[in-house]
PDB file of C-alpha atoms in Angstrom:
ATOM      1  CA  MET A 299     127.638 117.597  87.997  1.00  0.00           C
ATOM      2  CA  THR A 300     126.808 119.136  84.623  1.00  0.00           C
ATOM      3  CA  PRO A 301     123.922 117.823  82.504  1.00  0.00           C
ATOM      4  CA  ASP A 302     126.431 116.249  80.088  1.00  0.00           C
ATOM      5  CA  GLU A 303     128.227 114.484  82.945  1.00  0.00           C
ATOM      6  CA  MET A 304     124.871 113.346  84.290  1.00  0.00           C
ATOM      7  CA  GLY A 305     123.913 111.973  80.881  1.00  0.00           C
ATOM      8  CA  ASP A 306     127.235 110.155  80.569  1.00  0.00           C
ATOM      9  CA  ALA A 307     126.775 108.645  84.037  1.00  0.00           C
ATOM     10  CA  LEU A 308     123.257 107.464  83.125  1.00  0.00           C
ATOM     11  CA  SER A 309     124.477 105.764  79.969  1.00  0.00           C
ATOM     12  CA  GLU A 310     127.150 103.880  81.954  1.00  0.00           C
ATOM     13  CA  MET A 311     124.869 102.708  84.786  1.00  0.00           C
ATOM     14  CA  PRO A 312     123.213  99.319  84.584  1.00  0.00           C
ATOM     15  CA  GLY A 313     119.513  99.062  85.259  1.00  0.00           C
ATOM     16  CA  LYS A 314     116.220 100.334  84.001  1.00  0.00           C
ATOM     17  CA  ARG A 315     115.031 102.714  86.738  1.00  0.00           C
ATOM     18  CA  TYR A 316     116.614 106.017  87.658  1.00  0.00           C
ATOM     19  CA  VAL A 317     115.839 108.916  89.982  1.00  0.00           C
ATOM     20  CA  ILE A 318     117.505 112.285  89.398  1.00  0.00           C
ATOM     21  CA  ASP A 319     117.481 114.540  92.439  1.00  0.00           C
ATOM     22  CA  SER A 320     117.098 117.138  91.322  1.00  0.00           C
ATOM     23  CA  LEU A 321     116.192 118.800  88.091  1.00  0.00           C
ATOM     24  CA  SER A 322     115.851 121.955  90.179  1.00  0.00           C
ATOM     25  CA  SER A 323     119.616 121.935  90.766  1.00  0.00           C
ATOM     26  CA  VAL A 324     120.249 121.681  87.033  1.00  0.00           C
ATOM     27  CA  ILE A 325     117.857 124.549  86.305  1.00  0.00           C
ATOM     28  CA  ARG A 326     119.394 126.804  88.956  1.00  0.00           C
ATOM     29  CA  LYS A 327     122.977 126.081  87.924  1.00  0.00           C
ATOM     30  CA  GLU A 328     122.762 125.562  84.138  1.00  0.00           C
ATOM     31  CA  GLY A 329     119.372 127.002  83.156  1.00  0.00           C
ATOM     32  CA  VAL A 330     116.071 125.570  82.000  1.00  0.00           C
ATOM     33  CA  ASP A 331     117.370 124.749  78.498  1.00  0.00           C
ATOM     34  CA  ALA A 332     119.976 122.381  79.986  1.00  0.00           C
ATOM     35  CA  ALA A 333     117.258 120.646  82.021  1.00  0.00           C
ATOM     36  CA  ILE A 334     115.050 120.238  78.960  1.00  0.00           C
ATOM     37  CA  SER A 335     118.005 118.858  77.010  1.00  0.00           C
ATOM     38  CA  LEU A 336     118.585 116.303  79.761  1.00  0.00           C
ATOM     39  CA  ILE A 337     114.937 115.220  79.615  1.00  0.00           C
ATOM     40  CA  LYS A 338     114.814 115.029  75.824  1.00  0.00           C
ATOM     41  CA  ASN A 339     118.183 113.411  75.164  1.00  0.00           C
ATOM     42  CA  HIS A 340     118.741 111.084  78.086  1.00  0.00           C
ATOM     43  CA  GLY A 341     115.197 110.530  79.320  1.00  0.00           C
ATOM     44  CA  GLY A 342     114.119 109.497  75.832  1.00  0.00           C
ATOM     45  CA  MET A 343     117.051 107.114  75.489  1.00  0.00           C
ATOM     46  CA  ILE A 344     116.106 105.336  78.726  1.00  0.00           C
ATOM     47  CA  THR A 345     112.370 105.118  78.029  1.00  0.00           C
ATOM     48  CA  GLN A 346     112.982 103.826  74.485  1.00  0.00           C
ATOM     49  CA  ASP A 347     114.697 100.802  76.015  1.00  0.00           C
ATOM     50  CA  GLY A 348     111.745 100.161  78.363  1.00  0.00           C
ATOM     51  CA  GLY A 349     113.224 101.960  81.353  1.00  0.00           C
ATOM     52  CA  ALA A 350     111.897 104.759  83.520  1.00  0.00           C
ATOM     53  CA  ILE A 351     113.508 107.932  84.779  1.00  0.00           C
ATOM     54  CA  LEU A 352     112.082 110.163  87.487  1.00  0.00           C
ATOM     55  CA  PHE A 353     113.251 113.770  87.556  1.00  0.00           C
ATOM     56  CA  LEU A 354     112.449 115.565  90.804  1.00  0.00           C
ATOM     57  CA  MET A 355     111.659 119.278  90.674  1.00  0.00           C
ATOM     58  CA  TYR A 356     110.875 121.310  93.776  1.00  0.00           C
ATOM     59  CA  ASP A 357     107.956 123.728  94.251  1.00  0.00           C
ATOM     60  CA  ASN A 358     108.440 127.457  94.718  1.00  0.00           C
ATOM     61  CA  VAL A 359     112.011 127.443  93.440  1.00  0.00           C
ATOM     62  CA  HIS A 360     111.613 128.413  89.777  1.00  0.00           C
ATOM     63  CA  PRO A 361     109.708 131.008  87.800  1.00  0.00           C
ATOM     64  CA  PRO A 362     106.400 129.583  86.496  1.00  0.00           C
ATOM     65  CA  GLU A 363     107.552 129.826  82.871  1.00  0.00           C
ATOM     66  CA  ASP A 364     110.531 127.527  83.619  1.00  0.00           C
ATOM     67  CA  GLU A 365     108.263 124.988  85.306  1.00  0.00           C
ATOM     68  CA  ILE A 366     105.851 125.057  82.361  1.00  0.00           C
ATOM     69  CA  ALA A 367     108.703 124.599  79.885  1.00  0.00           C
ATOM     70  CA  VAL A 368     109.912 121.496  81.740  1.00  0.00           C
ATOM     71  CA  ILE A 369     106.400 120.050  82.116  1.00  0.00           C
ATOM     72  CA  ARG A 370     105.834 120.335  78.362  1.00  0.00           C
ATOM     73  CA  TYR A 371     108.634 117.808  77.748  1.00  0.00           C
ATOM     74  CA  ALA A 372     107.670 115.346  80.492  1.00  0.00           C
ATOM     75  CA  ASP A 373     105.694 112.215  79.590  1.00  0.00           C
ATOM     76  CA  VAL A 374     104.121 112.130  83.047  1.00  0.00           C
ATOM     77  CA  TYR A 375     103.838 114.955  85.550  1.00  0.00           C
ATOM     78  CA  ILE A 376     102.992 114.133  89.173  1.00  0.00           C
ATOM     79  CA  HIS A 377     102.606 116.829  91.801  1.00  0.00           C
ATOM     80  CA  LEU A 378     102.954 115.823  95.455  1.00  0.00           C
ATOM     81  CA  ILE A 379     101.048 118.079  97.830  1.00  0.00           C
ATOM     82  CA  ASP A 380     101.218 118.185 101.590  1.00  0.00           C
ATOM     83  CA  GLU A 381      98.959 120.229 103.825  1.00  0.00           C
ATOM     84  CA  ARG A 382      99.463 120.765 107.514  1.00  0.00           C
ATOM     85  CA  HIS A 383      96.480 120.781 109.850  1.00  0.00           C
ATOM     86  CA  GLY A 384      97.730 121.393 113.376  1.00  0.00           C
ATOM     87  CA  ASN A 385     100.123 118.530 114.070  1.00  0.00           C
ATOM     88  CA  GLU A 386      98.797 116.352 111.207  1.00  0.00           C
ATOM     89  CA  ILE A 387     100.175 116.173 107.657  1.00  0.00           C
ATOM     90  CA  GLU A 388      97.758 115.315 104.850  1.00  0.00           C
ATOM     91  CA  ARG A 389      99.539 114.118 101.706  1.00  0.00           C
ATOM     92  CA  LYS A 390      97.922 114.075  98.268  1.00  0.00           C
ATOM     93  CA  MET A 391      99.138 113.165  94.803  1.00  0.00           C
ATOM     94  CA  GLU A 392      97.929 114.945  91.678  1.00  0.00           C
ATOM     95  CA  ILE A 393      98.548 113.239  88.353  1.00  0.00           C
ATOM     96  CA  ALA A 394      98.571 116.312  86.132  1.00  0.00           C
ATOM     97  CA  LYS A 395      99.815 114.852  82.845  1.00  0.00           C
ATOM     98  CA  ILE A 396     100.064 111.447  81.214  1.00  0.00           C
ATOM     99  CA  LYS A 397     101.254 111.425  77.624  1.00  0.00           C
ATOM    100  CA  ASN A 398      98.583 110.056  75.267  1.00  0.00           C
ATOM    101  CA  ALA A 399      96.094 109.369  78.080  1.00  0.00           C
ATOM    102  CA  ASN A 400      93.408 111.027  80.156  1.00  0.00           C
ATOM    103  CA  VAL A 401      94.424 112.148  83.615  1.00  0.00           C
ATOM    104  CA  PRO A 402      92.395 111.272  86.705  1.00  0.00           C
ATOM    105  CA  SER A 403      90.101 114.043  87.902  1.00  0.00           C
ATOM    106  CA  ARG A 404      90.871 113.612  91.583  1.00  0.00           C
ATOM    107  CA  LEU A 405      93.675 113.748  94.121  1.00  0.00           C
ATOM    108  CA  PHE A 406      95.006 110.488  95.588  1.00  0.00           C
ATOM    109  CA  PRO A 407      95.882 110.365  99.285  1.00  0.00           C
ATOM    110  CA  TYR A 408      99.193 108.712 100.123  1.00  0.00           C
ATOM    111  CA  ASN A 409     101.407 107.930 103.090  1.00  0.00           C
ATOM    112  CA  ILE A 410     105.142 107.395 103.331  1.00  0.00           C
ATOM    113  CA  THR A 411     105.990 104.091 105.024  1.00  0.00           C
ATOM    114  CA  ASP A 412     109.128 102.031 105.659  1.00  0.00           C
ATOM    115  CA  GLU A 413     108.373 100.076 102.472  1.00  0.00           C
ATOM    116  CA  GLY A 414     107.843 103.173 100.295  1.00  0.00           C
ATOM    117  CA  ILE A 415     104.788 105.144  99.258  1.00  0.00           C
ATOM    118  CA  ASP A 416     101.379 103.697 100.156  1.00  0.00           C
ATOM    119  CA  LEU A 417      98.929 105.087  97.611  1.00  0.00           C
ATOM    120  CA  SER A 418      95.218 104.985  98.368  1.00  0.00           C
ATOM    121  CA  THR A 419      93.317 104.325  95.157  1.00  0.00           C
ATOM    122  CA  THR A 420      89.937 103.440  96.623  1.00  0.00           C
ATOM    123  CA  ALA A 421      87.138 105.992  96.500  1.00  0.00           C
ATOM    124  CA  ARG A 422      84.821 106.646  99.397  1.00  0.00           C
ATOM    125  CA  VAL A 423      81.073 106.707  98.903  1.00  0.00           C
ATOM    126  CA  VAL A 424      79.249 109.145 101.184  1.00  0.00           C
TER     127      VAL A 424
END
């Protein structure tokens, strides 16, 4: 699907919440400028009406300058990190950008459950 077709599909869908999987596919097929256009033109249209759109972008797929260009146009940038320790997976969320707000200075542990993502927001005192 081209970015224009994706934008047309978004404008025809009912609802206020959207997930696009993935912006990485758009960048690889159409280039970073097409991805930025999708964010600016269609993402802005949805958020203006009180909606939310989540664009997924995968790590280690794009040159750093393409990632930076996309991040510049995002209102919020969240980086999901997973580390493997033997047979255990430790998942952390980094909130790296929030438009017009300060970002938290820590990582938030999370787990994936049947109901969705369980985010731990409590801090431990040692």
